[in-house]
mmCIF file of C-alpha atoms in Angstrom:
data_model
loop_
_atom_site.group_PDB
_atom_site.id
_atom_site.type_symbol
_atom_site.label_atom_id
_atom_site.label_comp_id
_atom_site.label_asym_id
_atom_site.label_seq_id
_atom_site.Cartn_x
_atom_site.Cartn_y
_atom_site.Cartn_z
ATOM 1 C CA ASP A 19 4.068 10.295 16.633
ATOM 2 C CA SER A 20 1.801 10.687 13.584
ATOM 3 C CA GLY A 21 -0.322 13.423 15.129
ATOM 4 C CA VAL A 22 -3.448 11.249 14.925
ATOM 5 C CA THR A 23 -4.944 10.341 18.279
ATOM 6 C CA GLN A 24 -7.322 7.519 19.105
ATOM 7 C CA THR A 25 -9.166 6.702 22.285
ATOM 8 C CA PRO A 26 -9.476 4.415 24.070
ATOM 9 C CA LYS A 27 -6.294 2.395 23.575
ATOM 10 C CA HIS A 28 -7.899 -0.798 24.797
ATOM 11 C CA LEU A 29 -11.523 -1.795 25.129
ATOM 12 C CA ILE A 30 -12.907 -5.004 26.572
ATOM 13 C CA THR A 31 -16.614 -5.640 26.320
ATOM 14 C CA ALA A 32 -19.179 -8.415 26.016
ATOM 15 C CA THR A 33 -21.095 -9.773 23.054
ATOM 16 C CA GLY A 34 -24.202 -7.809 22.206
ATOM 17 C CA GLN A 35 -22.816 -4.556 23.554
ATOM 18 C CA ARG A 36 -22.184 -1.276 21.761
ATOM 19 C CA VAL A 37 -18.966 0.752 21.803
ATOM 20 C CA THR A 38 -17.724 4.028 20.370
ATOM 21 C CA LEU A 39 -14.194 4.581 19.179
ATOM 22 C CA ARG A 40 -12.888 8.104 18.807
ATOM 23 C CA CYS A 41 -10.316 9.610 16.473
ATOM 24 C CA SER A 42 -8.797 13.072 16.144
ATOM 25 C CA PRO A 43 -6.990 13.650 12.850
ATOM 26 C CA ARG A 44 -3.788 15.585 12.332
ATOM 27 C CA SER A 45 -4.241 19.312 12.422
ATOM 28 C CA GLY A 46 -5.483 20.480 9.031
ATOM 29 C CA ASP A 47 -6.329 17.041 7.627
ATOM 30 C CA LEU A 48 -9.858 16.899 6.284
ATOM 31 C CA SER A 49 -9.987 13.190 5.459
ATOM 32 C CA VAL A 50 -10.445 10.457 8.036
ATOM 33 C CA TYR A 51 -10.334 6.730 7.329
ATOM 34 C CA TRP A 52 -11.280 3.780 9.510
ATOM 35 C CA TYR A 53 -9.658 0.353 9.181
ATOM 36 C CA GLN A 54 -10.107 -2.991 10.897
ATOM 37 C CA GLN A 55 -7.183 -5.360 11.382
ATOM 38 C CA SER A 56 -7.830 -8.807 12.817
ATOM 39 C CA LEU A 57 -4.987 -10.873 14.269
ATOM 40 C CA ASP A 58 -2.242 -11.417 11.686
ATOM 41 C CA GLN A 59 -4.481 -10.082 8.934
ATOM 42 C CA GLY A 60 -4.232 -7.204 6.528
ATOM 43 C CA LEU A 61 -5.973 -3.901 6.768
ATOM 44 C CA GLN A 62 -9.674 -3.917 5.918
ATOM 45 C CA PHE A 63 -10.890 -0.510 4.831
ATOM 46 C CA LEU A 64 -14.187 0.366 6.503
ATOM 47 C CA ILE A 65 -15.138 3.924 5.640
ATOM 48 C CA GLN A 66 -13.793 7.350 4.712
ATOM 49 C CA TYR A 67 -15.029 10.817 5.586
ATOM 50 C CA TYR A 68 -13.986 14.084 4.037
ATOM 51 C CA ASN A 69 -14.827 17.331 5.789
ATOM 52 C CA GLY A 70 -17.863 15.845 7.477
ATOM 53 C CA GLU A 71 -19.254 13.900 4.542
ATOM 54 C CA GLU A 72 -18.991 10.212 3.775
ATOM 55 C CA ARG A 73 -16.649 9.805 0.811
ATOM 56 C CA ALA A 74 -16.140 6.050 0.391
ATOM 57 C CA LYS A 75 -17.371 2.852 1.933
ATOM 58 C CA GLY A 76 -15.516 -0.419 2.175
ATOM 59 C CA ASN A 77 -16.369 -3.665 3.917
ATOM 60 C CA ILE A 78 -18.292 -2.060 6.738
ATOM 61 C CA LEU A 79 -20.987 -4.120 8.400
ATOM 62 C CA GLU A 80 -24.475 -2.713 8.876
ATOM 63 C CA ARG A 81 -23.923 -2.996 12.635
ATOM 64 C CA PHE A 82 -21.120 -0.441 12.299
ATOM 65 C CA SER A 83 -21.548 3.247 11.635
ATOM 66 C CA ALA A 84 -19.344 6.303 11.677
ATOM 67 C CA GLN A 85 -19.497 10.050 11.477
ATOM 68 C CA GLN A 86 -17.208 13.033 11.264
ATOM 69 C CA PHE A 87 -18.051 16.089 13.292
ATOM 70 C CA PRO A 88 -17.596 19.807 12.444
ATOM 71 C CA ASP A 89 -14.343 19.894 14.422
ATOM 72 C CA LEU A 90 -13.201 17.025 12.132
ATOM 73 C CA HIS A 91 -12.902 14.389 14.825
ATOM 74 C CA SER A 92 -14.569 11.118 13.964
ATOM 75 C CA GLU A 93 -16.319 8.337 15.833
ATOM 76 C CA LEU A 94 -16.829 4.727 14.857
ATOM 77 C CA ASN A 95 -19.810 3.049 16.480
ATOM 78 C CA LEU A 96 -19.918 -0.725 16.723
ATOM 79 C CA SER A 97 -23.126 -2.337 17.926
ATOM 80 C CA SER A 98 -24.466 -5.833 18.639
ATOM 81 C CA LEU A 99 -20.878 -6.876 19.048
ATOM 82 C CA GLU A 100 -19.804 -10.402 18.164
ATOM 83 C CA LEU A 101 -16.684 -12.342 19.077
ATOM 84 C CA GLY A 102 -15.418 -11.901 15.523
ATOM 85 C CA ASP A 103 -15.383 -8.136 15.923
ATOM 86 C CA SER A 104 -12.352 -8.434 18.185
ATOM 87 C CA ALA A 105 -9.597 -6.613 16.282
ATOM 88 C CA LEU A 106 -7.385 -3.571 16.104
ATOM 89 C CA TYR A 107 -9.249 -0.576 14.757
ATOM 90 C CA PHE A 108 -7.121 2.102 13.157
ATOM 91 C CA CYS A 109 -8.016 5.591 12.226
ATOM 92 C CA ALA A 110 -5.937 7.443 9.650
ATOM 93 C CA SER A 111 -6.010 10.946 8.270
ATOM 94 C CA SER A 112 -4.622 12.611 5.183
ATOM 95 C CA ALA A 113 -4.395 15.954 3.479
ATOM 96 C CA SER A 114 -4.442 16.294 -0.312
ATOM 97 C CA PRO A 115 -2.259 13.305 -1.158
ATOM 98 C CA VAL A 116 -4.594 10.443 -0.328
ATOM 99 C CA TYR A 117 -1.772 7.955 -0.875
ATOM 100 C CA GLU A 118 0.021 9.204 2.241
ATOM 101 C CA GLN A 119 -2.149 8.407 5.230
ATOM 102 C CA PHE A 120 -1.113 8.983 8.817
ATOM 103 C CA PHE A 121 -2.291 6.325 11.215
ATOM 104 C CA GLY A 122 -3.227 6.617 14.841
ATOM 105 C CA PRO A 123 -1.993 4.084 17.421
ATOM 106 C CA GLY A 124 -5.198 2.070 17.126
ATOM 107 C CA THR A 125 -7.849 0.823 19.524
ATOM 108 C CA ARG A 126 -7.634 -2.820 20.476
ATOM 109 C CA LEU A 127 -11.155 -4.165 20.924
ATOM 110 C CA THR A 128 -11.708 -7.446 22.698
ATOM 111 C CA VAL A 129 -15.204 -8.918 22.702
ATOM 112 C CA LEU A 130 -15.730 -11.650 25.294
ATOM 113 C CA GLY B 29 -12.314 -6.825 -9.636
ATOM 114 C CA GLN B 30 -9.701 -4.995 -7.672
ATOM 115 C CA SER B 31 -6.943 -6.898 -5.958
ATOM 116 C CA LEU B 32 -3.304 -6.760 -4.975
ATOM 117 C CA GLU B 33 -1.121 -9.783 -4.465
ATOM 118 C CA GLN B 34 2.043 -9.938 -2.423
ATOM 119 C CA PRO B 35 3.874 -12.839 -0.781
ATOM 120 C CA SER B 36 2.694 -13.599 2.736
ATOM 121 C CA GLU B 37 6.200 -13.997 4.107
ATOM 122 C CA VAL B 38 9.795 -13.336 3.073
ATOM 123 C CA THR B 39 12.933 -14.323 4.970
ATOM 124 C CA ALA B 40 16.323 -12.636 4.580
ATOM 125 C CA VAL B 41 19.640 -12.289 6.368
ATOM 126 C CA GLU B 42 20.825 -9.193 8.182
ATOM 127 C CA GLY B 43 22.923 -7.013 5.887
ATOM 128 C CA ALA B 44 21.437 -8.511 2.732
ATOM 129 C CA ILE B 45 19.035 -7.111 0.132
ATOM 130 C CA VAL B 46 15.417 -8.199 -0.146
ATOM 131 C CA GLN B 47 12.692 -7.451 -2.683
ATOM 132 C CA ILE B 48 8.980 -7.586 -1.862
ATOM 133 C CA ASN B 49 6.787 -7.857 -4.936
ATOM 134 C CA CYS B 50 3.280 -6.612 -5.487
ATOM 135 C CA THR B 51 1.048 -7.254 -8.495
ATOM 136 C CA TYR B 52 -2.231 -5.463 -8.886
ATOM 137 C CA GLN B 53 -5.473 -5.591 -10.815
ATOM 138 C CA THR B 54 -7.191 -2.287 -10.283
ATOM 139 C CA SER B 55 -9.214 -0.186 -12.670
ATOM 140 C CA GLY B 56 -8.606 3.546 -12.498
ATOM 141 C CA PHE B 57 -5.116 3.014 -11.076
ATOM 142 C CA TYR B 58 -3.174 6.151 -10.161
ATOM 143 C CA GLY B 59 -0.146 4.853 -8.280
ATOM 144 C CA LEU B 60 1.273 2.471 -5.687
ATOM 145 C CA SER B 61 2.071 3.186 -2.046
ATOM 146 C CA TRP B 62 4.087 1.159 0.435
ATOM 147 C CA TYR B 63 3.616 1.067 4.188
ATOM 148 C CA GLN B 64 5.547 -0.558 7.024
ATOM 149 C CA GLN B 65 3.941 -1.956 10.153
ATOM 150 C CA HIS B 66 5.831 -3.315 13.145
ATOM 151 C CA ASP B 67 4.106 -5.857 15.365
ATOM 152 C CA GLY B 68 1.589 -4.087 17.567
ATOM 153 C CA GLY B 69 2.240 -0.770 15.866
ATOM 154 C CA ALA B 70 0.499 1.434 13.347
ATOM 155 C CA PRO B 71 1.263 1.416 9.619
ATOM 156 C CA THR B 72 3.657 4.139 8.512
ATOM 157 C CA PHE B 73 4.023 5.493 5.005
ATOM 158 C CA LEU B 74 7.226 4.586 3.142
ATOM 159 C CA SER B 75 6.860 5.614 -0.481
ATOM 160 C CA TYR B 76 4.601 6.320 -3.431
ATOM 161 C CA ASN B 77 5.148 5.697 -7.143
ATOM 162 C CA ALA B 78 2.927 7.453 -9.646
ATOM 163 C CA LEU B 79 5.268 7.004 -12.609
ATOM 164 C CA ASP B 80 7.205 4.024 -13.926
ATOM 165 C CA GLY B 81 10.669 3.627 -12.525
ATOM 166 C CA LEU B 82 12.609 3.507 -9.307
ATOM 167 C CA GLU B 83 12.227 5.903 -6.374
ATOM 168 C CA GLU B 84 15.011 5.788 -3.802
ATOM 169 C CA THR B 85 14.758 6.907 -0.182
ATOM 170 C CA GLY B 86 17.820 5.926 1.790
ATOM 171 C CA ARG B 87 18.032 2.151 2.176
ATOM 172 C CA PHE B 88 14.551 1.699 0.748
ATOM 173 C CA SER B 89 13.600 1.922 -2.930
ATOM 174 C CA SER B 90 10.282 1.356 -4.661
ATOM 175 C CA PHE B 91 9.662 0.465 -8.278
ATOM 176 C CA LEU B 92 6.609 0.585 -10.507
ATOM 177 C CA SER B 93 5.871 -0.807 -13.956
ATOM 178 C CA ARG B 94 2.399 0.207 -15.112
ATOM 179 C CA SER B 95 2.600 -1.926 -18.243
ATOM 180 C CA ASP B 96 3.200 -5.036 -16.105
ATOM 181 C CA SER B 97 0.829 -3.977 -13.274
ATOM 182 C CA TYR B 98 3.714 -4.698 -10.953
ATOM 183 C CA GLY B 99 5.747 -3.011 -8.310
ATOM 184 C CA TYR B 100 8.274 -3.885 -5.654
ATOM 185 C CA LEU B 101 9.865 -2.567 -2.513
ATOM 186 C CA LEU B 102 13.618 -3.058 -2.246
ATOM 187 C CA LEU B 103 15.282 -2.979 1.141
ATOM 188 C CA GLN B 104 19.065 -2.814 1.260
ATOM 189 C CA GLU B 105 21.566 -3.374 4.089
ATOM 190 C CA LEU B 106 18.881 -5.084 6.107
ATOM 191 C CA GLN B 107 18.801 -4.382 9.803
ATOM 192 C CA MET B 108 16.972 -6.304 12.498
ATOM 193 C CA LYS B 109 14.697 -3.299 13.012
ATOM 194 C CA ASP B 110 13.393 -3.796 9.446
ATOM 195 C CA SER B 111 11.546 -6.899 10.669
ATOM 196 C CA ALA B 112 7.946 -5.885 10.066
ATOM 197 C CA SER B 113 5.015 -6.343 7.737
ATOM 198 C CA TYR B 114 5.026 -4.411 4.485
ATOM 199 C CA PHE B 115 1.846 -3.476 2.648
ATOM 200 C CA CYS B 116 1.406 -2.293 -0.903
ATOM 201 C CA ALA B 117 -1.657 -0.175 -1.583
ATOM 202 C CA ALA B 118 -2.992 0.983 -4.938
ATOM 203 C CA LEU B 119 -4.456 4.440 -5.274
ATOM 204 C CA ARG B 120 -7.770 4.318 -7.095
ATOM 205 C CA GLY B 121 -9.607 7.588 -7.233
ATOM 206 C CA ASN B 122 -9.506 8.897 -3.671
ATOM 207 C CA GLN B 123 -9.201 5.483 -2.052
ATOM 208 C CA LEU B 124 -6.339 3.107 -1.266
ATOM 209 C CA ILE B 125 -6.837 -0.568 -2.095
ATOM 210 C CA TRP B 126 -4.615 -2.599 0.237
ATOM 211 C CA GLY B 127 -2.677 -5.802 -0.234
ATOM 212 C CA ALA B 128 -2.715 -8.436 2.503
ATOM 213 C CA GLY B 129 0.831 -7.620 3.592
ATOM 214 C CA THR B 130 4.203 -9.373 3.545
ATOM 215 C CA LYS B 131 5.848 -10.352 6.800
ATOM 216 C CA LEU B 132 9.606 -9.804 6.542
ATOM 217 C CA ILE B 133 11.644 -12.057 8.811
ATOM 218 C CA ILE B 134 15.292 -11.150 9.232
ATOM 219 C CA LYS B 135 17.808 -13.648 10.541
ATOM 220 C CA PRO B 136 21.130 -12.640 12.073
#
């Protein structure tokens, strides 16, 4: 158990819909990262937050947005969903050493 | 640009030694991390090399050569439970740049 929690574990929705994925980092970790992993693919970095502020942006679509709240939990919002958005979405957190990230169990999103 | 290259798949025999290579092209490079991911699971951190040389942690070792922009993960005394995907990730500033992953298949 990494100490990072993600909800929900599974999500099934239809094209055009909007969903929110939630992540709680390890206690004390200020940085939160969001990744997308499609079937048998590598990890695609989406976005990073540090203590409530956006720190880095990766290949995040305009239909996707995220935020980190004062209690440090983070939410990833995906809107106008398409079939291709079906993937595993991971949240990770880290303390000072950015190279050591702790991953949550992921949210498996299926868009039908 | 920034990129990391690693083989898509490596096959080895239980009890043997296997090396997974990673070459990188990344400006502002600080170091190289390795992560393991079992099917359906989350990535877990294995090691980090900031300096040239070999870092050993039990059956796993990781090597870095900055002059060659190259690193590798060495797994010894392979066990079936080592069957997983292995990712190298370069630290650039405060961000990790990820390789596409190497699927390690272990045969009995």
